[in-house]
CSV table of C-alpha atoms and ligand atoms in Angstrom, one decimal:
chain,number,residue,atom,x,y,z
A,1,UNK,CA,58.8,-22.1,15.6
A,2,UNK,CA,55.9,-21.6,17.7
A,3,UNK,CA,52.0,-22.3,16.8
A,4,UNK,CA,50.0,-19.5,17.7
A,5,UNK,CA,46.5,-19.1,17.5
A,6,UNK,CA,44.6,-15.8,16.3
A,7,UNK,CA,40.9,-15.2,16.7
A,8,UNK,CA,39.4,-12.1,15.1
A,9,UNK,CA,35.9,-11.1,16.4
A,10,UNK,CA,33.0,-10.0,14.5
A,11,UNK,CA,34.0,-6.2,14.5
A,12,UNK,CA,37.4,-6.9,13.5
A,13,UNK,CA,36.2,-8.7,9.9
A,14,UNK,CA,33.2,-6.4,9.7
A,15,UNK,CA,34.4,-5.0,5.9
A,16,UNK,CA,36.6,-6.3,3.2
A,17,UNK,CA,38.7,-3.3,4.4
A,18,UNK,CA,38.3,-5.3,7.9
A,19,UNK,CA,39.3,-8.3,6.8
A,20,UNK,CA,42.6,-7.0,4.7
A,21,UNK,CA,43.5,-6.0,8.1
A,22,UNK,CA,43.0,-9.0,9.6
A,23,UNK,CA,45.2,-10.5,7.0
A,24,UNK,CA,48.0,-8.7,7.5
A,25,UNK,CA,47.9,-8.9,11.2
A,26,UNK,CA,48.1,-12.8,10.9
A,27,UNK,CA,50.9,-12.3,8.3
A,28,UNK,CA,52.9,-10.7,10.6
A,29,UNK,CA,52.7,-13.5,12.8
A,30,UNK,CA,54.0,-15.9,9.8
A,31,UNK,CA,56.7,-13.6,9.3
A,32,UNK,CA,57.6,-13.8,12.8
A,33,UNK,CA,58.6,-17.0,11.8
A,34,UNK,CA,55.6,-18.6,13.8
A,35,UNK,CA,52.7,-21.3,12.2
A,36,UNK,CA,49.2,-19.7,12.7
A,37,UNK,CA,45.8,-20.8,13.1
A,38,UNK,CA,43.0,-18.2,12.8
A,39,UNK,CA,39.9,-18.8,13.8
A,40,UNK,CA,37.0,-15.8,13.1
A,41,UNK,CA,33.3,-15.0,13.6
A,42,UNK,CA,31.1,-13.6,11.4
A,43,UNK,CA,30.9,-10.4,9.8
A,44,UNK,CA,29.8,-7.8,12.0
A,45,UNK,CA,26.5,-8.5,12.5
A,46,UNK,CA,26.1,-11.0,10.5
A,47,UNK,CA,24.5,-13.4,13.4
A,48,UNK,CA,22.0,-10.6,14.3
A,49,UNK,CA,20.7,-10.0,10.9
A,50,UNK,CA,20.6,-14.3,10.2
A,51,UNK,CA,18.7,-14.4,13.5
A,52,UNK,CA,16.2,-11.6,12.5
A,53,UNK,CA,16.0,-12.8,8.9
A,54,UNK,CA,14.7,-16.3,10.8
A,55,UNK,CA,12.3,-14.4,13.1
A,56,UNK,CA,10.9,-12.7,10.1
A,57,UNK,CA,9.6,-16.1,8.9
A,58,UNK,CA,8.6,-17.6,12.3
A,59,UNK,CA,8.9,-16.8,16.1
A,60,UNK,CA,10.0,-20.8,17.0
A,61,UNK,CA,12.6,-21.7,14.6
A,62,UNK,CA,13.7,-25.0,14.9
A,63,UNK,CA,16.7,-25.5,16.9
A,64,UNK,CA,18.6,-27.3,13.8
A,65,UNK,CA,17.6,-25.4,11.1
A,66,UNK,CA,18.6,-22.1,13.2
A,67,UNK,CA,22.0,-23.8,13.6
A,68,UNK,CA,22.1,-24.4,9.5
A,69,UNK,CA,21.6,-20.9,9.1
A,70,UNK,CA,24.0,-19.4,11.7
A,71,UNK,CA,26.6,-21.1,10.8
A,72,UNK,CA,27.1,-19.7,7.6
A,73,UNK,CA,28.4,-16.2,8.9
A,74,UNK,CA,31.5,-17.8,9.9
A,75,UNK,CA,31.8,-19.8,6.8
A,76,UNK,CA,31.8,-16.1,4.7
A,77,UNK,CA,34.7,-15.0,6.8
A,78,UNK,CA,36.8,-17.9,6.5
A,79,UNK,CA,36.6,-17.9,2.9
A,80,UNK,CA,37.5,-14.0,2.3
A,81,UNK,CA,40.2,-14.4,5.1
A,82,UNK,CA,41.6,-17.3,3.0
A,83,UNK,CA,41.5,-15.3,-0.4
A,84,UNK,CA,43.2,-12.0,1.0
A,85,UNK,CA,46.0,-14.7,2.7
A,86,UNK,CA,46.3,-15.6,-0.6
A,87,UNK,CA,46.5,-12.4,-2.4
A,88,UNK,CA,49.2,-11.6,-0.1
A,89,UNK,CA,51.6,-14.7,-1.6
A,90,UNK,CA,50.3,-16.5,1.6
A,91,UNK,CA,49.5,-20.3,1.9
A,92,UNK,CA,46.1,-21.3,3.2
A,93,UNK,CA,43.0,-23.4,3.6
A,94,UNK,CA,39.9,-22.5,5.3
A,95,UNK,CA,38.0,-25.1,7.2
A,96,UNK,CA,34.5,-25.0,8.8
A,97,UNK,CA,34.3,-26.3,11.8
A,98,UNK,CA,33.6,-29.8,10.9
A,99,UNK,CA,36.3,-29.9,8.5
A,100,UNK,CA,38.4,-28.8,11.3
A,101,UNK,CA,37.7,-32.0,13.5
A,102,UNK,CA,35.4,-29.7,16.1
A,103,UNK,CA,33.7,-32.9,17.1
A,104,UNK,CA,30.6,-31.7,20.2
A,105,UNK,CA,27.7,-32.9,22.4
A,106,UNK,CA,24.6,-33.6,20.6
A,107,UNK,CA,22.5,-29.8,21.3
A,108,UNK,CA,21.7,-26.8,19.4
A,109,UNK,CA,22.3,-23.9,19.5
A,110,UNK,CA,24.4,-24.1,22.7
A,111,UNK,CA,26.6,-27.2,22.3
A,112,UNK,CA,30.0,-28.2,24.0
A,113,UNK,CA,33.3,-29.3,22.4
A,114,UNK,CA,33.5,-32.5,23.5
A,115,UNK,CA,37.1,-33.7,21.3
A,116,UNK,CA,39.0,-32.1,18.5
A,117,UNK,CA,40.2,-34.5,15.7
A,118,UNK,CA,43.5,-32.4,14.5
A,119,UNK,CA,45.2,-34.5,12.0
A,120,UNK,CA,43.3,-32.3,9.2
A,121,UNK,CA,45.1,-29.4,10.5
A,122,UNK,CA,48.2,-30.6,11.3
A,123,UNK,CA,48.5,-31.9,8.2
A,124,UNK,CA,48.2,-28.4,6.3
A,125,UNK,CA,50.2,-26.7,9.0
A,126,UNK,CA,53.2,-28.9,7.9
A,127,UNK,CA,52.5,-28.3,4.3
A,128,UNK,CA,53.3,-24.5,5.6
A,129,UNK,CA,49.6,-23.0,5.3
A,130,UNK,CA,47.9,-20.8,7.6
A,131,UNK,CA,44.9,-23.0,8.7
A,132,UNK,CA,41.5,-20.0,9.0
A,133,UNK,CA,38.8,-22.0,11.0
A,134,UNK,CA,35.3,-20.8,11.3
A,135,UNK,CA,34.6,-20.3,15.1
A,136,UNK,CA,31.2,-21.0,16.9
A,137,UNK,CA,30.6,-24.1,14.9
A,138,UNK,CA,31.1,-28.1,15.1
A,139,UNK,CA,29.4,-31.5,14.1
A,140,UNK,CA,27.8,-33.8,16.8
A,141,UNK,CA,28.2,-37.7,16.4
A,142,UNK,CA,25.5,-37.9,14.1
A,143,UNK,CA,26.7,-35.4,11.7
A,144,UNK,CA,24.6,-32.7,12.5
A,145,UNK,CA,25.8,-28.8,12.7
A,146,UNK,CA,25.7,-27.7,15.9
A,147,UNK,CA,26.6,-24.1,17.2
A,148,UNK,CA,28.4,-23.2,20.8
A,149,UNK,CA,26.1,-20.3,21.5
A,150,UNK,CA,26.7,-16.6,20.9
A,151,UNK,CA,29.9,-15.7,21.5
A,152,UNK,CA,31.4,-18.6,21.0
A,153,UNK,CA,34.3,-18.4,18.5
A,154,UNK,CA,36.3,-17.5,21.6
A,155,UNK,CA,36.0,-20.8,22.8
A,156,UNK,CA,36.7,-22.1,19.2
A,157,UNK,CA,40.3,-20.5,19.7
A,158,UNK,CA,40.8,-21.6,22.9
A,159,UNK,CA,39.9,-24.9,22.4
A,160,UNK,CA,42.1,-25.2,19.2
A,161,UNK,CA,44.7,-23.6,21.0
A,162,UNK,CA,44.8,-26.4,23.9
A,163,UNK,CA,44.7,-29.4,21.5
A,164,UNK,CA,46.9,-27.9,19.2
A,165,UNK,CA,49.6,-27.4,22.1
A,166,UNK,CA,49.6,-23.7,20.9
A,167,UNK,CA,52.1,-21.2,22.4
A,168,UNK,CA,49.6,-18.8,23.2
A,169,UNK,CA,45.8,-17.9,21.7
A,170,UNK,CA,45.4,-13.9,20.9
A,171,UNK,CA,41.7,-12.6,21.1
A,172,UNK,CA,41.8,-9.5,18.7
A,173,UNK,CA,38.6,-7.6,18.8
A,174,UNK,CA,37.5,-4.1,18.9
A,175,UNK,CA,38.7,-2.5,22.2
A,176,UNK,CA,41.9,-2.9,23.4
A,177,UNK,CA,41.2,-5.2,26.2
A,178,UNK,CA,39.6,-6.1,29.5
A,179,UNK,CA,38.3,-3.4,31.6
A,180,UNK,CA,37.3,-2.6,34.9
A,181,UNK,CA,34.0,-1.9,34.0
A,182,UNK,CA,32.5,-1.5,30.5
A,183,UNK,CA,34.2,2.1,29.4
A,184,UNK,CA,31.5,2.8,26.7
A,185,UNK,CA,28.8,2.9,30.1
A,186,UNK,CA,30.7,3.7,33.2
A,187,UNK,CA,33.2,6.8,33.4
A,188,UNK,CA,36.7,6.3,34.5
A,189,UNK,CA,36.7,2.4,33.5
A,190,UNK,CA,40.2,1.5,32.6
A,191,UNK,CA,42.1,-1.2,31.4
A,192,UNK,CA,43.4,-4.0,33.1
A,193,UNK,CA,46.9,-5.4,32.2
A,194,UNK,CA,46.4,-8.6,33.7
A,195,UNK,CA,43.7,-10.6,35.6
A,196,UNK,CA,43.9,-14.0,36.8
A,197,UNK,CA,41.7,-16.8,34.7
A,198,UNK,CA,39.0,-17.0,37.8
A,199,UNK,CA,38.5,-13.5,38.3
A,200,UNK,CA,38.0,-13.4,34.5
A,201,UNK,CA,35.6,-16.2,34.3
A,202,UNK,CA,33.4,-14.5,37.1
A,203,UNK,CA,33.5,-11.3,34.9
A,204,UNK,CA,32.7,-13.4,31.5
A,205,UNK,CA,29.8,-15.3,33.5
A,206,UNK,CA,28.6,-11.8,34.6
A,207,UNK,CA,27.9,-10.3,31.7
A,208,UNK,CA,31.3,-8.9,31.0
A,209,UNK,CA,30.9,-9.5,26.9
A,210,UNK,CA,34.8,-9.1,26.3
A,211,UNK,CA,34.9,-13.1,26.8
A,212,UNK,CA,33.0,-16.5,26.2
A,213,UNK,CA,32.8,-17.4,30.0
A,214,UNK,CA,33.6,-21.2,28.2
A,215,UNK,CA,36.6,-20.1,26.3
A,216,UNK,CA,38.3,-18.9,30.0
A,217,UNK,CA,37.3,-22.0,31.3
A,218,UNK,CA,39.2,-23.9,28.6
A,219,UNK,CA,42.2,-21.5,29.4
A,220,UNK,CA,42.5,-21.9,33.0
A,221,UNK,CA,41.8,-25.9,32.2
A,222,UNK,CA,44.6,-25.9,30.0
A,223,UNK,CA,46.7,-23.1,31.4
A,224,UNK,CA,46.6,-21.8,28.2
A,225,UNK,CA,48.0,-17.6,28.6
A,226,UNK,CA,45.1,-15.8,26.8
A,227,UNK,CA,45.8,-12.5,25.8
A,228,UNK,CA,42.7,-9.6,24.6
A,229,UNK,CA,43.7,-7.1,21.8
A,230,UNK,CA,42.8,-4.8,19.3
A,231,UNK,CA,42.9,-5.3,16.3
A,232,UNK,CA,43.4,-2.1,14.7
A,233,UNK,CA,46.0,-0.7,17.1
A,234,UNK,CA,49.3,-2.4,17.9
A,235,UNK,CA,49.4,-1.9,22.0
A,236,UNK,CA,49.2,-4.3,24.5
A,237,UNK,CA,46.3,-6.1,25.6
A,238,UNK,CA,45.4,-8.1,29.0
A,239,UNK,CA,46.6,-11.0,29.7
A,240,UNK,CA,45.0,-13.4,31.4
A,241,UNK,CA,46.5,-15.9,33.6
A,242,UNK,CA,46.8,-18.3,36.7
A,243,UNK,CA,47.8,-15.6,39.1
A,244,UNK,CA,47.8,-12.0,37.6
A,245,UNK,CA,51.1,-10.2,38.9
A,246,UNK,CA,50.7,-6.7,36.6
A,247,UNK,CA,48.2,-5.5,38.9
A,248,UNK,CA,48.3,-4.3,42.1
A,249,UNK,CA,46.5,-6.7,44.0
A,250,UNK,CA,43.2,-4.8,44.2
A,251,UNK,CA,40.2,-5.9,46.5
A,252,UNK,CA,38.0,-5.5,43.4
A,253,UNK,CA,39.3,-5.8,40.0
A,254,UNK,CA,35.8,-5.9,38.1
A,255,UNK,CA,32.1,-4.1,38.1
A,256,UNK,CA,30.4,-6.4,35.5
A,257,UNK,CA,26.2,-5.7,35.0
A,258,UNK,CA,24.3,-7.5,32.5
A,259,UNK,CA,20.3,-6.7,31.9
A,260,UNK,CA,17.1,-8.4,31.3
A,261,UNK,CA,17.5,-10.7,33.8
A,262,UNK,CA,14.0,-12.5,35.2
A,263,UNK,CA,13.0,-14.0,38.6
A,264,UNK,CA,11.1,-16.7,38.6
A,265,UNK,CA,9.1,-17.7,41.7
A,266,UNK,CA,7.5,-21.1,42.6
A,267,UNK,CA,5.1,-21.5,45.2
A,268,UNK,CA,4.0,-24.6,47.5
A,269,UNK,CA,6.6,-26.9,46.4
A,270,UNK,CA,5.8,-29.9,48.5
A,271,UNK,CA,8.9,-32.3,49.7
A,272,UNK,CA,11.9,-29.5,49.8
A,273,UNK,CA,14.5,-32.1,49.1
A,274,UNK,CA,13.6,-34.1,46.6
A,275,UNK,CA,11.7,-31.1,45.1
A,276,UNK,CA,14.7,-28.8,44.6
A,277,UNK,CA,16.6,-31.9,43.0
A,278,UNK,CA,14.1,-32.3,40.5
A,279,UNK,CA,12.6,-28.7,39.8
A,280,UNK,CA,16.7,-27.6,38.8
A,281,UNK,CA,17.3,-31.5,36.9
A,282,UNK,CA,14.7,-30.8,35.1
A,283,UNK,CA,15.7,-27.6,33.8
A,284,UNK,CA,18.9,-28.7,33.7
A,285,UNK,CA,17.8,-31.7,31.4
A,286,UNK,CA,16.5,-28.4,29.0
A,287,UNK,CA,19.9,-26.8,28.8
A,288,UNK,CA,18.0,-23.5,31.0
A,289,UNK,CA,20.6,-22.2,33.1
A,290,UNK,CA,19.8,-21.1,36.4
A,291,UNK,CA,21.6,-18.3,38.3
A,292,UNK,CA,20.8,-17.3,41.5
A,293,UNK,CA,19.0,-19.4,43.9
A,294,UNK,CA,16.7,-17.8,47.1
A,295,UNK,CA,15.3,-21.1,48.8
A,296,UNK,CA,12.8,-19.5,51.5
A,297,UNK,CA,10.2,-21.6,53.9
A,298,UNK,CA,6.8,-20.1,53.9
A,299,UNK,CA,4.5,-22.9,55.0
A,300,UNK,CA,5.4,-25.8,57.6
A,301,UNK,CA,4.6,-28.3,55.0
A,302,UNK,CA,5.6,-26.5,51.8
A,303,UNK,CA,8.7,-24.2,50.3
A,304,UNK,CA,8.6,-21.3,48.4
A,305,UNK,CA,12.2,-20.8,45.7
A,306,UNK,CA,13.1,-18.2,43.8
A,307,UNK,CA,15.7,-18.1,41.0
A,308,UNK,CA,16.8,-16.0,38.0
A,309,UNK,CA,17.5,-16.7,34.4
A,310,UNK,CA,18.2,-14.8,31.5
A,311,UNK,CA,15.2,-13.3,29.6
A,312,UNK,CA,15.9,-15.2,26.7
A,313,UNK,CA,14.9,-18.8,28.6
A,314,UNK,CA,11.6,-17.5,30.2
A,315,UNK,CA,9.4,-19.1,27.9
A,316,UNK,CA,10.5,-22.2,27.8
A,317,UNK,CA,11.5,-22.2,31.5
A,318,UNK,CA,7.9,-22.0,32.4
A,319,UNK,CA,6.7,-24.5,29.3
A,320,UNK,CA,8.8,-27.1,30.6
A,321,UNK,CA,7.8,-26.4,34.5
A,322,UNK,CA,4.6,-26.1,33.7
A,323,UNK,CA,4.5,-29.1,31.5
A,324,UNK,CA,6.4,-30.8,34.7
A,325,UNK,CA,4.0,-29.1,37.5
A,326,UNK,CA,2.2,-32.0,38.8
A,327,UNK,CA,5.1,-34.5,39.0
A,328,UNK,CA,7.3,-31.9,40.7
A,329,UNK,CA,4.7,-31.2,43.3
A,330,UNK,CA,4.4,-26.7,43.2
A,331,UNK,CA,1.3,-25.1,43.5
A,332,UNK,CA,1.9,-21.7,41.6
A,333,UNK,CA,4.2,-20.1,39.1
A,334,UNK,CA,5.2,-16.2,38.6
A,335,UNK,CA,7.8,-14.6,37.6
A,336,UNK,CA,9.1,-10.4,37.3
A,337,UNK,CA,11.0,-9.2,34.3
A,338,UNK,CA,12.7,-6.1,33.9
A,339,UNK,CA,15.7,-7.0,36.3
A,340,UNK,CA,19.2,-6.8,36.1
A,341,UNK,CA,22.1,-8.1,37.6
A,342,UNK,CA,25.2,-5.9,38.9
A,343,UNK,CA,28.2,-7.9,40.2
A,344,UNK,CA,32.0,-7.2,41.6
A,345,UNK,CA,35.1,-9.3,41.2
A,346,UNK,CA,38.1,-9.7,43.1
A,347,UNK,CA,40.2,-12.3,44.4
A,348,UNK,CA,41.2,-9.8,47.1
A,349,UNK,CA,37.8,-10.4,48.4
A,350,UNK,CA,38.8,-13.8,50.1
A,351,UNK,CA,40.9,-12.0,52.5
A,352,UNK,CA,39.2,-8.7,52.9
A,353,UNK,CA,36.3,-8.5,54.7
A,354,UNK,CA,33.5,-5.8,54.5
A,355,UNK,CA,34.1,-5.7,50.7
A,356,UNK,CA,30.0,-6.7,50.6
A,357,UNK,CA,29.1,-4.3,52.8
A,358,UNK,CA,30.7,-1.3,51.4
A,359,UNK,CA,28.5,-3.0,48.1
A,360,UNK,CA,25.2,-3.0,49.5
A,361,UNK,CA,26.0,0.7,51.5
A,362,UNK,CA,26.6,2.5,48.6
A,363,UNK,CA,23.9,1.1,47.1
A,364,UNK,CA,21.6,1.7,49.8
A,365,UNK,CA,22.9,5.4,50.1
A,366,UNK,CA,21.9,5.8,46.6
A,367,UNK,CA,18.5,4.5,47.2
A,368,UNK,CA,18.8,1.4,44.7
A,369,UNK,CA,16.4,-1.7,46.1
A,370,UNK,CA,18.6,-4.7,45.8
A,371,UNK,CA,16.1,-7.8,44.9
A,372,UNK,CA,18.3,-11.0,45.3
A,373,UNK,CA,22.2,-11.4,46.0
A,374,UNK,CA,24.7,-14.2,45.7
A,375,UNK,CA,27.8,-14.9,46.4
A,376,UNK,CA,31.1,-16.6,46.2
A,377,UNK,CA,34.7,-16.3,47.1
A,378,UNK,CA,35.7,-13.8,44.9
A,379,UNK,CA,32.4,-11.9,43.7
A,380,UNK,CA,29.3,-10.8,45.0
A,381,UNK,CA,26.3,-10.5,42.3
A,382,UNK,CA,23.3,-8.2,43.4
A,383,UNK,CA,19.8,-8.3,41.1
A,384,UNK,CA,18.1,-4.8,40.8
A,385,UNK,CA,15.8,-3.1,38.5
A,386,UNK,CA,17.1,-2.7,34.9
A,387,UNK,CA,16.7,1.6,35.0
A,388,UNK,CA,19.2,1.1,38.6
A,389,UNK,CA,21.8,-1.2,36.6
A,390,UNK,CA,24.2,1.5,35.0
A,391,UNK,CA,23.8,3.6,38.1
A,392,UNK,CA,24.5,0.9,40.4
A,393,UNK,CA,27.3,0.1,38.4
A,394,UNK,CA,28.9,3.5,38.4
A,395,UNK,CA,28.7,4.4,41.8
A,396,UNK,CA,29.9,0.8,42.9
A,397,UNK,CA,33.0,1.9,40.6
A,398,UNK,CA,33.5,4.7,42.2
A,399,UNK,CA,33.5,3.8,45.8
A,400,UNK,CA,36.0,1.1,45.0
A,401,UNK,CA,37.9,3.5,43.2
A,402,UNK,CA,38.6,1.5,40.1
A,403,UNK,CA,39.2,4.2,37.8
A,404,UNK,CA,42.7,5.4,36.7
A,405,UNK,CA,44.9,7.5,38.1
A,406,UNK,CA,45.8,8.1,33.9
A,407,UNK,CA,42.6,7.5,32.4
A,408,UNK,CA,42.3,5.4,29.4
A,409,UNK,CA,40.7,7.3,26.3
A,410,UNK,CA,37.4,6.5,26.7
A,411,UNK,CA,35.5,4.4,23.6
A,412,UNK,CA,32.5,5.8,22.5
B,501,LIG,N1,29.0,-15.1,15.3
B,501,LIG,C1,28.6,-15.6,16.6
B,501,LIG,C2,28.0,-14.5,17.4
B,501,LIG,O1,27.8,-13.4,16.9
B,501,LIG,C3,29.8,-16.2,17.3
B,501,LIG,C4,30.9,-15.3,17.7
B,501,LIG,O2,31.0,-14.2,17.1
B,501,LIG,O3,31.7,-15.6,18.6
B,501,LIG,O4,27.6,-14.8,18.5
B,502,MG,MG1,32.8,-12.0,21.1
């Protein structure tokens, strides 16, 4: 008997209907003669709609009480998933996060699993029920609700899946896997079979929505084989793994973009070393997440930096170096919005070179102004304007020749 875990994304529990589904897609895995864990977001768009319900009342919610509120999407799904289990003749108990031992650091909105108590699960498992968890959700050491950020039932799975010594943990969601590109934007993406956990985590970290970058890093942490499905047909999915073997080995395996993307700028910073230490520990130290770095010497006795962040952490980016400015030593602050970020992924890349150059020539051929660009072993990430980012993205496809010799249907 194996232990396997199931997560079913928003999409996929979207409806009662939905949720029936879901049900007897986890059944199946009981009759297989396996114990199942099932871990779910919330309803469709639950989050959205909980999100603008809270803007509706103010435009700074506090951190806690937006944690309070999101967290009770999941806990609807669990609960319904549990009944129709039920209904079925099936065995179960639904568990929020908390209840499941989902022990993390002390932050909202964005927190990290830090240890998993599993005796209350492991306990019901041997009593022979399913065990449905509410993804996205934990409890810090002071008992507060905490959530993982969006996204982030994935890593609920995974991370159930590694401390529950699971056999494998299935993502079902609503397309049928992991792409070359997003198929509902770029014509001739196709589906992967199989992709190797870093190429993966490149993809998930650059934008590629399919995954919670976290919940791959917990994978390839835990070698744990993570498989993404749909849930409404029965085909295969992608599985992801230490060193994919289905595919070819392909130069580029990925074209991820992701939009509004900012750049901020900061002028006249005094001492460059201990300067840049303390401008990024000090975002750091606010959970802002920094992308791309452009370090550039203007003056003899001063540095110019740029970086990008996500849209999202602009404001309080430039609250907290602004509230900083005088003991980190800048004289000015700007920043651009409207930018987006188009980026390839291969682990083929290490050994070919001219993979970046055939990047920035098509783009260049196409007239698209590339603003920043970083690299690393296996991807190179390019920032343009937001109205270039599906174009980019399409021609960059195209002149890597990702697209199938069979297409896939494509998703509208
Ligand atoms: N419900 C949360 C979200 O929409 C978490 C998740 O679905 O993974 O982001
Ligand atoms: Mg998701």
């Amino acid at each position: 008997m194996s232990l396997i875990i199931q997560k079913f994304g928003g999409t996929s529990v979207g409806s009662v209907e939905k949720i029936q589904h879901a049900a007897s897609r986890v059944i199946q895995e009981v009759r297989n003669g396996n114990q199942v864990v099932v871990v779910v977001s919330a309803m469709g768009k639950t989050t959205d709609e909980l999100i603008r319900l809270a803007a509706g009342i103010t435009d700074k919610p506090n951190k806690r009480d937006m944690d309070m509120l999101l967290t009770t999407g999941e806990q609807m799904t669990i609960s319904l998933l549990s009944m129709a289990l039920q209904s079925n003749g099936y065995n179960s108990v639904s568990m929020t996060g908390w209840q499941a031992g989902i022990q993390t650091e002390a932050v909202h909105s964005k927190a990290r699993i830090t240890h998993i108590e599993t005796t209350r699960m492991k306990e019901a498992l041997s009593c022979g029920k399913i065990v449905v968890v509410a993804g996205f959700q934990g409890m810090d050491m002071n008992n507060e609700i905490t959530t993982l950020g969006r996204g982030g039932s994935d890593t609920t799975a995974v991370a159930l899946a590694a401390s529950l010594g699971a056999a494998r943990c299935d993502i079902y969601t609503d397309v049928d896997g992991v792409y070359t590109s997003d198929p509902r934007y770029i014509k001739g993406a196709r589906k992967l079979e199989g992709i190797s956990y870093d190429e993966m985590l490149e993809l998930a970290n650059l934008g590629a929505g399919v995954l919670h970058p976290r919940a791959v890093e917990y994978a390839k942490n835990n070698s744990m084989p993570l498989t993404v499905r749909s849930s409404l047909e029965k085909i295969e999915g992608t599985l992801i793994e230490e060193v994919s073997n289905l595919e070819e080995n392909l130069v580029v395996r990925g074209v991820a973009f992701e939009g509004d993307i900012v750049r901020v700028t900061i002028v006249g910073l005094k001492n460059e070393v201990t300067g840049l230490a303390s401008i990024f520990s000090t975002l750091a130290e606010n959970q802002i997440n920094v992308d791309i770095i452009i370090q550039s010497r203007t003056e003899i006795d001063s540095t110019s930096l740029s970086f990008s962040i996500k849209e999202e952490e602009l404001e309080e980016a430039l609250q907290v170096l602004k509230q900083h400015q005088t003991a980190l030593g800048f004289s000015s602050l700007d920043y651009e919005v409207g930018l987006a970020k188009v980026s390839i992924v291969g682990s083929g890349m290490v050994s070919n070179p001219g993979v970046a150059a055939q990047m920035f020539q098509c783009m260049s051929q196409n007239g698209i102004a590339i603003k920043m660009v970083s690299t690393s072993e296996i991807k190179v990430s390019t920032v343009v304007h937001m109205e270039d980012m599906l174009r980019s993205a399409q021609i960059i496809h195209d002149s890597f020749s990702l697209e199938a010799l069979q297409p896939y249907p494509q998703l509208t």
